[in-house]
Amino acid sequence: MAGLELLSDQGYRLDGRKPSELRKVQARMGIFTRADGSAYIEQGNTKALAVVYGPHEVRGSRSKTLHDRAVINCQYSMATFSTAERKRRPHGDRKSSEMSLHLKQTFEAAILTQLYPRSQIDIYVKILQSDGGNYSACVNAATLAVIDAGIPIRDYVCACSAGFVEDTPLVDLCHAEETGSGTAVALALLPRGGQIALLQMDARLHQDHLDPVMEAAMTACRSLGQVLDGVVRQHLQEVSILTGE
Amino acid sequence: MLKTEKVVVLRNSRRGHVRVVRELYLREQVPCFSSLCQGHCSNEGKVLPGDITHYVVPDAGVVRDFLEVLEFQELRGIVFTQTACQVVQHTRGRRQYNRLKSLLKDPRHDCVLFCNEFQLYSYCPREKGETQEKWHTRCVYRAAVWYHDHLAGLKPVVMITEDQHAVAEYNRLTSGVYVISTQEYLQSFWPDLQAAQELYISIAQVLQERESEGQEREYAEHLPAEVLEAGIKSGRYIKGTLKVNKHRAQQEAFVQADSSTKNTELSSDVLVWGMKQRNRAVHGDLVVVELLPRGEWKGRTIALTEAETGVEERTGEEQSQPMPTGRVVGILQRNWRDYVVTFPPWEEVQSQSRNSQRILVIPWDRRIPKIRISTQQAEALQEHRVIVRLDSWDSTSLYPNGHCVKVLGKSGELETEIQTILMENSIHVLPFSEAQLREMLLNSKENLWTVEAGEVAERRDLRTTHLVFSIDPQGCEDVDDALSVRILPEGVRLELGVHIADVTHFVRAGSLTDLEARSRATTYYLADRRYDMLPAVLSADLCSLLGNVDRYAMSVLWELDAKSLAVCKVWFGRTLIRSSYQLCYELAQSLLNNESVEVPELAQLGEVDKKKRLKELKTALEQLTKVARYLRTQRDRGGALELEGVEVRAQLDAEKNITALVPKQPLEIHETVAECMIYANHWVARKIQETFPQQALLRHHPPPCQEHFSQLMDSAKARGFDIDSCSNKALADSLDRAVDPHDPLVNRLLRMMATQAMSNAQYFSTGSCPLEQYYHYGLALKHYTHFTSPIRRYADIIVHRLLTAAIKLDKGMEPNETLASNKELEEIAQHINNKNRAAQQAQKQSIELFQCLYFKDKDPLTDQRCVAEAIIYAMRANGILVFIPRYGMKGPVYLKNRENQVVSLRNDGSCEWQAGMLQRYPDRICTITSNGIHAFSLFDHITVRISVQALRCHPDSLCLEVISDRLQEVAKLESLAAGKGRLELVQEVVRQAEAASQQVEEQERVPQLSKEEREYQQSKGPNLYCLLQEVRELALLDLSVCQGLGLGLQACIKSV
């Protein structure tokens, strides 16, 4: 079969979106009562679940304890049924430990860790269904979970991926675009201040094209921020009605 | 924001099926691209007109199988659905899909793409148990209904389908939306469009037959794509383009391995021997080959073969060293184009097969196998040339299947043959359409075109300040460059100016004229006519920098230091000029030489005035020459290869012993003008490359492959010369040294061989090529482009636009036209390169055609003109290759005929056929007969007789026969006296053809076709002009052209 046409001449992508349009985002907060914070997000067909415990005392070896701020512990995993072909995914493989590390770095930049010295915050993320943009779904889910847990953070951390096809930046790539286009940038942004919490890219991209791609990704992150904000407000309303305030 | 739906697609992956879930986003606003739109669609780009009777929506099956019918420009208002496009992409491959895409982009064709699957109301999900075809038809129908409703029923919509059930099911469902079959549609809506109906029928026939087929297998099946992919990756298979040997089309084909191939031990091409091993691949296809075991490797044949033989087996002794040999296991990409074929005579058809509907036709191009087509017209079309398209080649069939597209005419007629040549090179030139000509401004006596006031304000006015003049060949009507030179007021600086016709002012990007020019890409010069790139109003009048009229120009002005001639400042910009003198080369040279000549522009002036003006002009010319000399030496120091300049000179060298009229050297003024043009091109290239590092159009000339020089070196060694090809400078120097004082032709032949070894210069987009590869080998310049001939080259038009944008950016303004992106530009560059190659090829073939026509009715035994001097330049196993300077052609001479007799020589030098044998050495070939041993060595002069070998299906070819091993005095004397050049040859053939056609008309059997085509032909008769233009082109270097054009040179110089 001929290679997929990622961007048609009319300016449509495979799934009918325009280059700068995001996939549909749906999210819920507070789905598990036992955890301190939890959230579930769907970005198109990518579905992620995040759970936050803490802040609590440092578990395991005490030597990890930091005296001026909290330790953040992230764990990323994918469900066996998350991809088209069922595959056993053992813990601690290279890909997921790398992803865990990325998440850790992202949230260390966002959470006000110095408020909780000598304590630990655990963030567990699981991908239930994978269709491109796993990292961004994880970050967005984790942000909501952290907020649900009531841990103070600087700002929403919004993440989005972007690619570059036929001289046009595409945002929020789906799986086919991620594998087909070659270039994928993952960007995590604190939208209010405009600080970049994480920027990651493995493929080659010409220097001249980096700016437009990043610009597109940042715009996408900002609009994602608005969506997340809406979700949080909605959640608060529901909770406040329940508690009868 | 948007509504989400989910589609479940079952897709085939490496092992079995995998369930892939894809999202689909639907929206209400999908542009409909109709000018009648009642909603508020954002219709950008091509829009369907409102003045047609209906819109037509073809079903997926129709688009898949009958796309060619839909390509007729007469069929207007076609709405392609996204569903249909996707079906084409998935079932017919990338090539067909690209064809559909370019059709959609073509502004001359009224068709649009409607993305029905993204439209909320026209999308319908596939139902359970519904077959794919049914679903597609339903989708297309829903789209048609939506389209009808969207336009509020203003236009009836016709859906055409091949599915009879669909017709029955849907036809009466919605009023205003009609569902009918394709055939019915063509018959009732386009009864006049006979060609489309015929094409439809011939494709339908092919489809029907394909179903009913199924015999024993003739070829091995191709491997599946995944296996090929894996094989290429692992290095087991080799991917490459198949090239068939023209002379041995049945046996030999070569696969040029891709650069990506991993197999490093492979040093040369892979030989594919025989039709079985070639496994249905056709010349030009992208194939995958598997190497055979070393024991089965074969060598390539080095013997000369005559056109019609080639079936018999040759023994091993005539083969070279065994080379890698392989067999085709799969075809990645078919590269079929339209082929011209000849129908066999009717008697042959009847005996050929039991079933007279299917006949085998023979393509004009020898490299293409015979094609089987089914038609009822075989009797009417016998010995006609017809355009045929290939459809398929199944493993059960010995020959590929095809269908007729268009009839060109009877073979052997001049018009048919010319059309054949154009077709075979994929050149399509129709006369400029009404709509295009309507865009043109008028310039006539009543309606005189004048300079617009707004433009005067924006442009730099050079009319009074600068002395501008043009130097062109005599009788030139499209002057696209003019020059100026002056000393700036302070006296320390010199200002050199090159002014080029401002074509882009008249040809706006995206206008119909622009698109037509882009698709033509260049002006085509054939031996007897030319096809212009731009309409004559522009090329010969408004854009042409004629004398004493105001014209717009694009100028480059350099400020040079008057002493050192170093560049101090460069200015690019649009100007308004008035050329004071329209000189020709000879006149300018005479002025430089201080000869007293009459300048036509000064004829009416008084004596004093005249002297003053003449002096002014002379000084300008002298300064110009000085600057050009300096530029030349500077370039030489950089290692410039002087091949091109010398090539011209070498061509003339040969002439000088034939006629006294020809100057021994080309005039210096030729070189001066050329040098200024190269300089302008170079600076413009630098400028646009700096401003647009990603999307500038440049021209590079890659260094040649060293192996190609081996023949040149071997030949030179035979005469004791040493050729050094390590760099361009070394090559130029060693070629300069390789001069035989007794035989000037030796140097000329060596240069010809060197030219042959060169790779072609090509256009490219800077974004798609690494910086190191920008280098122009021939000119020894880091950056080069084409800027100076926008009237006849499209590349120059693009460069003009880039330069305009660059100037605007410098001034801090945004360019008002969006420039082509790197990808688009690279596409355009490739297109122009292809068209240029086609143009050269067509020119060469048309010259060959005329040569054959010229010799056709001469009796080779009696006519002195058929006897000519020839020089041996290469050795083959059974013959030699010779060059005939008088007619400027090359050809093989056989020393051994089919009865295994060889040429032997009598004492007086004349030849006869005798039993004997041949012995071949690197620098000579010996015939051994009872008369003794005789050797033919490299660079020997011999006398040959030229005769025509008439062939029915292929172009006629010239046949050379050695008649003496020394020069015949008669021939020499005769050639001195007559010196018949090509131009005269062309003239004579044209005259004959016209006389013949008149005769036919008198007999009232007017061949309709040839008459029609005579109307299309844009300029008639031999045109000296085009040949003269080529002289300049030569000087500006295209090494690839040199060869073909150089030949034309003798003729035109003489007639000047």
mmCIF file of N, CA, C and O in Angstrom, chain B residues 997-1052:
data_model
loop_
_atom_site.group_PDB
_atom_site.id
_atom_site.type_symbol
_atom_site.label_atom_id
_atom_site.label_comp_id
_atom_site.label_asym_id
_atom_site.label_seq_id
_atom_site.Cartn_x
_atom_site.Cartn_y
_atom_site.Cartn_z
ATOM 1 N N SER B 997 2.458 17.207 -49.923
ATOM 2 C CA SER B 997 1.113 17.386 -49.371
ATOM 3 C C SER B 997 0.234 18.154 -50.358
ATOM 4 O O SER B 997 -0.966 17.937 -50.451
ATOM 5 N N GLN B 998 0.868 19.064 -51.113
ATOM 6 C CA GLN B 998 0.095 19.777 -52.128
ATOM 7 C C GLN B 998 -0.424 18.813 -53.181
ATOM 8 O O GLN B 998 -1.574 18.886 -53.612
ATOM 9 N N GLN B 999 0.446 17.934 -53.555
ATOM 10 C CA GLN B 999 0.057 16.944 -54.548
ATOM 11 C C GLN B 999 -1.158 16.167 -54.072
ATOM 12 O O GLN B 999 -2.113 15.972 -54.803
ATOM 13 N N VAL B 1000 -1.081 15.794 -52.826
ATOM 14 C CA VAL B 1000 -2.173 15.015 -52.269
ATOM 15 C C VAL B 1000 -3.449 15.828 -52.298
ATOM 16 O O VAL B 1000 -4.520 15.338 -52.635
ATOM 17 N N GLU B 1001 -3.328 17.105 -51.962
ATOM 18 C CA GLU B 1001 -4.507 17.951 -51.947
ATOM 19 C C GLU B 1001 -5.123 18.048 -53.334
ATOM 20 O O GLU B 1001 -6.339 18.068 -53.500
ATOM 21 N N GLU B 1002 -4.255 18.153 -54.298
ATOM 22 C CA GLU B 1002 -4.764 18.226 -55.664
ATOM 23 C C GLU B 1002 -5.600 17.010 -55.992
ATOM 24 O O GLU B 1002 -6.604 17.087 -56.676
ATOM 25 N N GLN B 1003 -5.181 15.904 -55.488
ATOM 26 C CA GLN B 1003 -5.954 14.694 -55.767
ATOM 27 C C GLN B 1003 -7.171 14.591 -54.864
ATOM 28 O O GLN B 1003 -7.861 13.577 -54.858
ATOM 29 N N GLU B 1004 -7.412 15.614 -54.116
ATOM 30 C CA GLU B 1004 -8.585 15.700 -53.252
ATOM 31 C C GLU B 1004 -8.672 14.566 -52.250
ATOM 32 O O GLU B 1004 -9.755 14.119 -51.885
ATOM 33 N N ARG B 1005 -7.558 14.101 -51.853
ATOM 34 C CA ARG B 1005 -7.573 13.129 -50.768
ATOM 35 C C ARG B 1005 -6.801 13.757 -49.613
ATOM 36 O O ARG B 1005 -5.741 13.341 -49.236
ATOM 37 N N VAL B 1006 -7.382 14.807 -49.120
ATOM 38 C CA VAL B 1006 -6.647 15.568 -48.115
ATOM 39 C C VAL B 1006 -6.571 14.764 -46.823
ATOM 40 O O VAL B 1006 -7.595 14.434 -46.239
ATOM 41 N N PRO B 1007 -5.427 14.439 -46.390
ATOM 42 C CA PRO B 1007 -5.334 13.754 -45.094
ATOM 43 C C PRO B 1007 -5.691 14.747 -43.992
ATOM 44 O O PRO B 1007 -4.992 15.719 -43.778
ATOM 45 N N GLN B 1008 -6.787 14.473 -43.344
ATOM 46 C CA GLN B 1008 -7.321 15.459 -42.419
ATOM 47 C C GLN B 1008 -6.348 15.739 -41.299
ATOM 48 O O GLN B 1008 -6.145 16.862 -40.888
ATOM 49 N N LEU B 1009 -5.753 14.697 -40.828
ATOM 50 C CA LEU B 1009 -4.918 14.827 -39.658
ATOM 51 C C LEU B 1009 -3.756 15.760 -39.884
ATOM 52 O O LEU B 1009 -3.477 16.647 -39.108
ATOM 53 N N SER B 1010 -3.076 15.533 -41.001
ATOM 54 C CA SER B 1010 -1.871 16.314 -41.201
ATOM 55 C C SER B 1010 -2.224 17.789 -41.377
ATOM 56 O O SER B 1010 -1.477 18.677 -41.013
ATOM 57 N N LYS B 1011 -3.419 18.031 -41.899
ATOM 58 C CA LYS B 1011 -3.819 19.406 -42.073
ATOM 59 C C LYS B 1011 -4.035 20.058 -40.714
ATOM 60 O O LYS B 1011 -3.582 21.169 -40.446
ATOM 61 N N GLU B 1012 -4.725 19.322 -39.872
ATOM 62 C CA GLU B 1012 -4.972 19.822 -38.526
ATOM 63 C C GLU B 1012 -3.663 20.165 -37.841
ATOM 64 O O GLU B 1012 -3.511 21.201 -37.233
ATOM 65 N N GLU B 1013 -2.761 19.265 -37.997
ATOM 66 C CA GLU B 1013 -1.527 19.462 -37.271
ATOM 67 C C GLU B 1013 -0.717 20.598 -37.843
ATOM 68 O O GLU B 1013 0.057 21.220 -37.151
ATOM 69 N N ARG B 1014 -0.940 20.853 -39.110
ATOM 70 C CA ARG B 1014 -0.225 21.979 -39.665
ATOM 71 C C ARG B 1014 -0.730 23.279 -39.048
ATOM 72 O O ARG B 1014 -0.017 24.256 -38.924
ATOM 73 N N GLU B 1015 -1.999 23.260 -38.642
ATOM 74 C CA GLU B 1015 -2.528 24.452 -37.994
ATOM 75 C C GLU B 1015 -1.897 24.653 -36.629
ATOM 76 O O GLU B 1015 -1.638 25.749 -36.191
ATOM 77 N N TYR B 1016 -1.704 23.529 -35.940
ATOM 78 C CA TYR B 1016 -1.160 23.644 -34.588
ATOM 79 C C TYR B 1016 0.283 24.103 -34.580
ATOM 80 O O TYR B 1016 0.773 24.659 -33.639
ATOM 81 N N GLN B 1017 0.925 23.805 -35.636
ATOM 82 C CA GLN B 1017 2.353 24.098 -35.652
ATOM 83 C C GLN B 1017 2.511 25.599 -35.569
ATOM 84 O O GLN B 1017 1.846 26.358 -36.244
ATOM 85 N N GLN B 1018 3.367 26.023 -34.675
ATOM 86 C CA GLN B 1018 3.339 27.438 -34.357
ATOM 87 C C GLN B 1018 4.231 28.291 -35.242
ATOM 88 O O GLN B 1018 3.946 29.432 -35.520
ATOM 89 N N SER B 1019 5.314 27.786 -35.653
ATOM 90 C CA SER B 1019 6.097 28.569 -36.582
ATOM 91 C C SER B 1019 6.550 27.622 -37.660
ATOM 92 O O SER B 1019 6.862 26.475 -37.410
ATOM 93 N N LYS B 1020 6.548 28.136 -38.832
ATOM 94 C CA LYS B 1020 6.750 27.242 -39.951
ATOM 95 C C LYS B 1020 8.122 27.441 -40.543
ATOM 96 O O LYS B 1020 8.761 28.457 -40.344
ATOM 97 N N GLY B 1021 8.517 26.474 -41.280
ATOM 98 C CA GLY B 1021 9.741 26.632 -42.032
ATOM 99 C C GLY B 1021 10.949 26.511 -41.149
ATOM 100 O O GLY B 1021 10.848 26.427 -39.939
ATOM 101 N N PRO B 1022 12.082 26.505 -41.726
ATOM 102 C CA PRO B 1022 13.296 26.346 -40.944
ATOM 103 C C PRO B 1022 13.519 27.645 -40.209
ATOM 104 O O PRO B 1022 13.330 28.712 -40.765
ATOM 105 N N ASN B 1023 13.821 27.606 -38.945
ATOM 106 C CA ASN B 1023 14.102 28.894 -38.387
ATOM 107 C C ASN B 1023 15.530 29.013 -37.956
ATOM 108 O O ASN B 1023 16.014 28.371 -37.061
ATOM 109 N N LEU B 1024 16.118 29.885 -38.621
ATOM 110 C CA LEU B 1024 17.486 30.249 -38.384
ATOM 111 C C LEU B 1024 17.594 30.778 -36.969
ATOM 112 O O LEU B 1024 18.541 30.524 -36.249
ATOM 113 N N TYR B 1025 16.536 31.472 -36.589
ATOM 114 C CA TYR B 1025 16.565 32.153 -35.318
ATOM 115 C C TYR B 1025 16.866 31.209 -34.172
ATOM 116 O O TYR B 1025 17.682 31.485 -33.309
ATOM 117 N N CYS B 1026 16.191 30.069 -34.209
ATOM 118 C CA CYS B 1026 16.332 29.195 -33.053
ATOM 119 C C CYS B 1026 17.742 28.637 -33.004
ATOM 120 O O CYS B 1026 18.350 28.506 -31.951
ATOM 121 N N LEU B 1027 18.279 28.346 -34.152
ATOM 122 C CA LEU B 1027 19.635 27.813 -34.159
ATOM 123 C C LEU B 1027 20.609 28.859 -33.631
ATOM 124 O O LEU B 1027 21.514 28.566 -32.868
ATOM 125 N N LEU B 1028 20.345 30.081 -34.038
ATOM 126 C CA LEU B 1028 21.234 31.149 -33.585
ATOM 127 C C LEU B 1028 21.129 31.322 -32.077
ATOM 128 O O LEU B 1028 22.124 31.533 -31.390
ATOM 129 N N GLN B 1029 19.929 31.207 -31.607
ATOM 130 C CA GLN B 1029 19.741 31.302 -30.161
ATOM 131 C C GLN B 1029 20.572 30.239 -29.470
ATOM 132 O O GLN B 1029 21.146 30.460 -28.428
ATOM 133 N N GLU B 1030 20.608 29.087 -30.087
ATOM 134 C CA GLU B 1030 21.317 27.981 -29.460
ATOM 135 C C GLU B 1030 22.810 28.247 -29.397
ATOM 136 O O GLU B 1030 23.499 27.732 -28.538
ATOM 137 N N VAL B 1031 23.291 29.020 -30.322
ATOM 138 C CA VAL B 1031 24.714 29.325 -30.286
ATOM 139 C C VAL B 1031 25.018 29.988 -28.965
ATOM 140 O O VAL B 1031 25.980 29.652 -28.278
ATOM 141 N N ARG B 1032 24.144 30.908 -28.614
ATOM 142 C CA ARG B 1032 24.388 31.612 -27.377
ATOM 143 C C ARG B 1032 24.227 30.699 -26.191
ATOM 144 O O ARG B 1032 24.980 30.730 -25.248
ATOM 145 N N GLU B 1033 23.230 29.903 -26.283
ATOM 146 C CA GLU B 1033 22.956 28.944 -25.222
ATOM 147 C C GLU B 1033 24.207 28.107 -24.976
ATOM 148 O O GLU B 1033 24.599 27.845 -23.862
ATOM 149 N N LEU B 1034 24.841 27.732 -26.065
ATOM 150 C CA LEU B 1034 26.041 26.911 -25.983
ATOM 151 C C LEU B 1034 27.099 27.616 -25.178
ATOM 152 O O LEU B 1034 27.752 27.046 -24.320
ATOM 153 N N ALA B 1035 27.240 28.865 -25.488
ATOM 154 C CA ALA B 1035 28.281 29.604 -24.822
ATOM 155 C C ALA B 1035 27.971 29.706 -23.346
ATOM 156 O O ALA B 1035 28.856 29.728 -22.522
ATOM 157 N N LEU B 1036 26.701 29.747 -23.029
ATOM 158 C CA LEU B 1036 26.325 29.837 -21.617
ATOM 159 C C LEU B 1036 26.420 28.498 -20.951
ATOM 160 O O LEU B 1036 26.085 28.353 -19.796
ATOM 161 N N LEU B 1037 26.740 27.516 -21.712
ATOM 162 C CA LEU B 1037 26.991 26.174 -21.231
ATOM 163 C C LEU B 1037 25.794 25.383 -20.806
ATOM 164 O O LEU B 1037 25.167 25.634 -19.804
ATOM 165 N N ASP B 1038 25.552 24.402 -21.580
ATOM 166 C CA ASP B 1038 24.893 23.223 -21.082
ATOM 167 C C ASP B 1038 25.650 22.154 -21.776
ATOM 168 O O ASP B 1038 25.502 21.958 -22.950
ATOM 169 N N LEU B 1039 26.484 21.495 -21.064
ATOM 170 C CA LEU B 1039 27.343 20.540 -21.732
ATOM 171 C C LEU B 1039 26.516 19.499 -22.424
ATOM 172 O O LEU B 1039 26.837 19.021 -23.486
ATOM 173 N N SER B 1040 25.402 19.173 -21.775
ATOM 174 C CA SER B 1040 24.582 18.129 -22.350
ATOM 175 C C SER B 1040 24.047 18.555 -23.699
ATOM 176 O O SER B 1040 23.878 17.753 -24.582
ATOM 177 N N VAL B 1041 23.784 19.839 -23.819
ATOM 178 C CA VAL B 1041 23.198 20.287 -25.077
ATOM 179 C C VAL B 1041 24.244 20.355 -26.154
ATOM 180 O O VAL B 1041 23.962 20.136 -27.325
ATOM 181 N N CYS B 1042 25.424 20.680 -25.744
ATOM 182 C CA CYS B 1042 26.478 20.972 -26.699
ATOM 183 C C CYS B 1042 26.485 19.975 -27.827
ATOM 184 O O CYS B 1042 26.537 20.336 -28.992
ATOM 185 N N GLN B 1043 26.402 18.718 -27.424
ATOM 186 C CA GLN B 1043 26.552 17.688 -28.402
ATOM 187 C C GLN B 1043 25.538 17.811 -29.506
ATOM 188 O O GLN B 1043 25.865 17.890 -30.662
ATOM 189 N N GLY B 1044 24.277 17.827 -29.084
ATOM 190 C CA GLY B 1044 23.227 17.871 -30.088
ATOM 191 C C GLY B 1044 23.246 19.167 -30.853
ATOM 192 O O GLY B 1044 23.166 19.186 -32.063
ATOM 193 N N LEU B 1045 23.441 20.235 -30.120
ATOM 194 C CA LEU B 1045 23.288 21.529 -30.759
ATOM 195 C C LEU B 1045 24.513 21.903 -31.554
ATOM 196 O O LEU B 1045 24.428 22.562 -32.567
ATOM 197 N N GLY B 1046 25.626 21.469 -31.043
ATOM 198 C CA GLY B 1046 26.862 21.818 -31.718
ATOM 199 C C GLY B 1046 26.788 21.441 -33.172
ATOM 200 O O GLY B 1046 27.331 22.121 -34.035
ATOM 201 N N LEU B 1047 26.065 20.379 -33.397
ATOM 202 C CA LEU B 1047 25.960 19.904 -34.759
ATOM 203 C C LEU B 1047 25.227 20.917 -35.619
ATOM 204 O O LEU B 1047 25.538 21.124 -36.768
ATOM 205 N N GLY B 1048 24.232 21.505 -35.002
ATOM 206 C CA GLY B 1048 23.455 22.466 -35.753
ATOM 207 C C GLY B 1048 24.232 23.719 -36.046
ATOM 208 O O GLY B 1048 23.868 24.521 -36.889
ATOM 209 N N LEU B 1049 25.331 23.835 -35.340
ATOM 210 C CA LEU B 1049 26.042 25.082 -35.373
ATOM 211 C C LEU B 1049 26.643 25.416 -36.726
ATOM 212 O O LEU B 1049 26.561 26.546 -37.181
ATOM 213 N N GLN B 1050 27.204 24.417 -37.336
ATOM 214 C CA GLN B 1050 27.907 24.676 -38.585
ATOM 215 C C GLN B 1050 26.985 25.389 -39.547
ATOM 216 O O GLN B 1050 27.337 26.382 -40.156
ATOM 217 N N ALA B 1051 25.803 24.849 -39.599
ATOM 218 C CA ALA B 1051 24.856 25.363 -40.563
ATOM 219 C C ALA B 1051 24.561 26.822 -40.298
ATOM 220 O O ALA B 1051 24.625 27.652 -41.193
ATOM 221 N N CYS B 1052 24.311 27.124 -39.041
ATOM 222 C CA CYS B 1052 23.826 28.472 -38.795
ATOM 223 C C CYS B 1052 24.945 29.483 -38.927
ATOM 224 O O CYS B 1052 24.741 30.580 -39.408
#
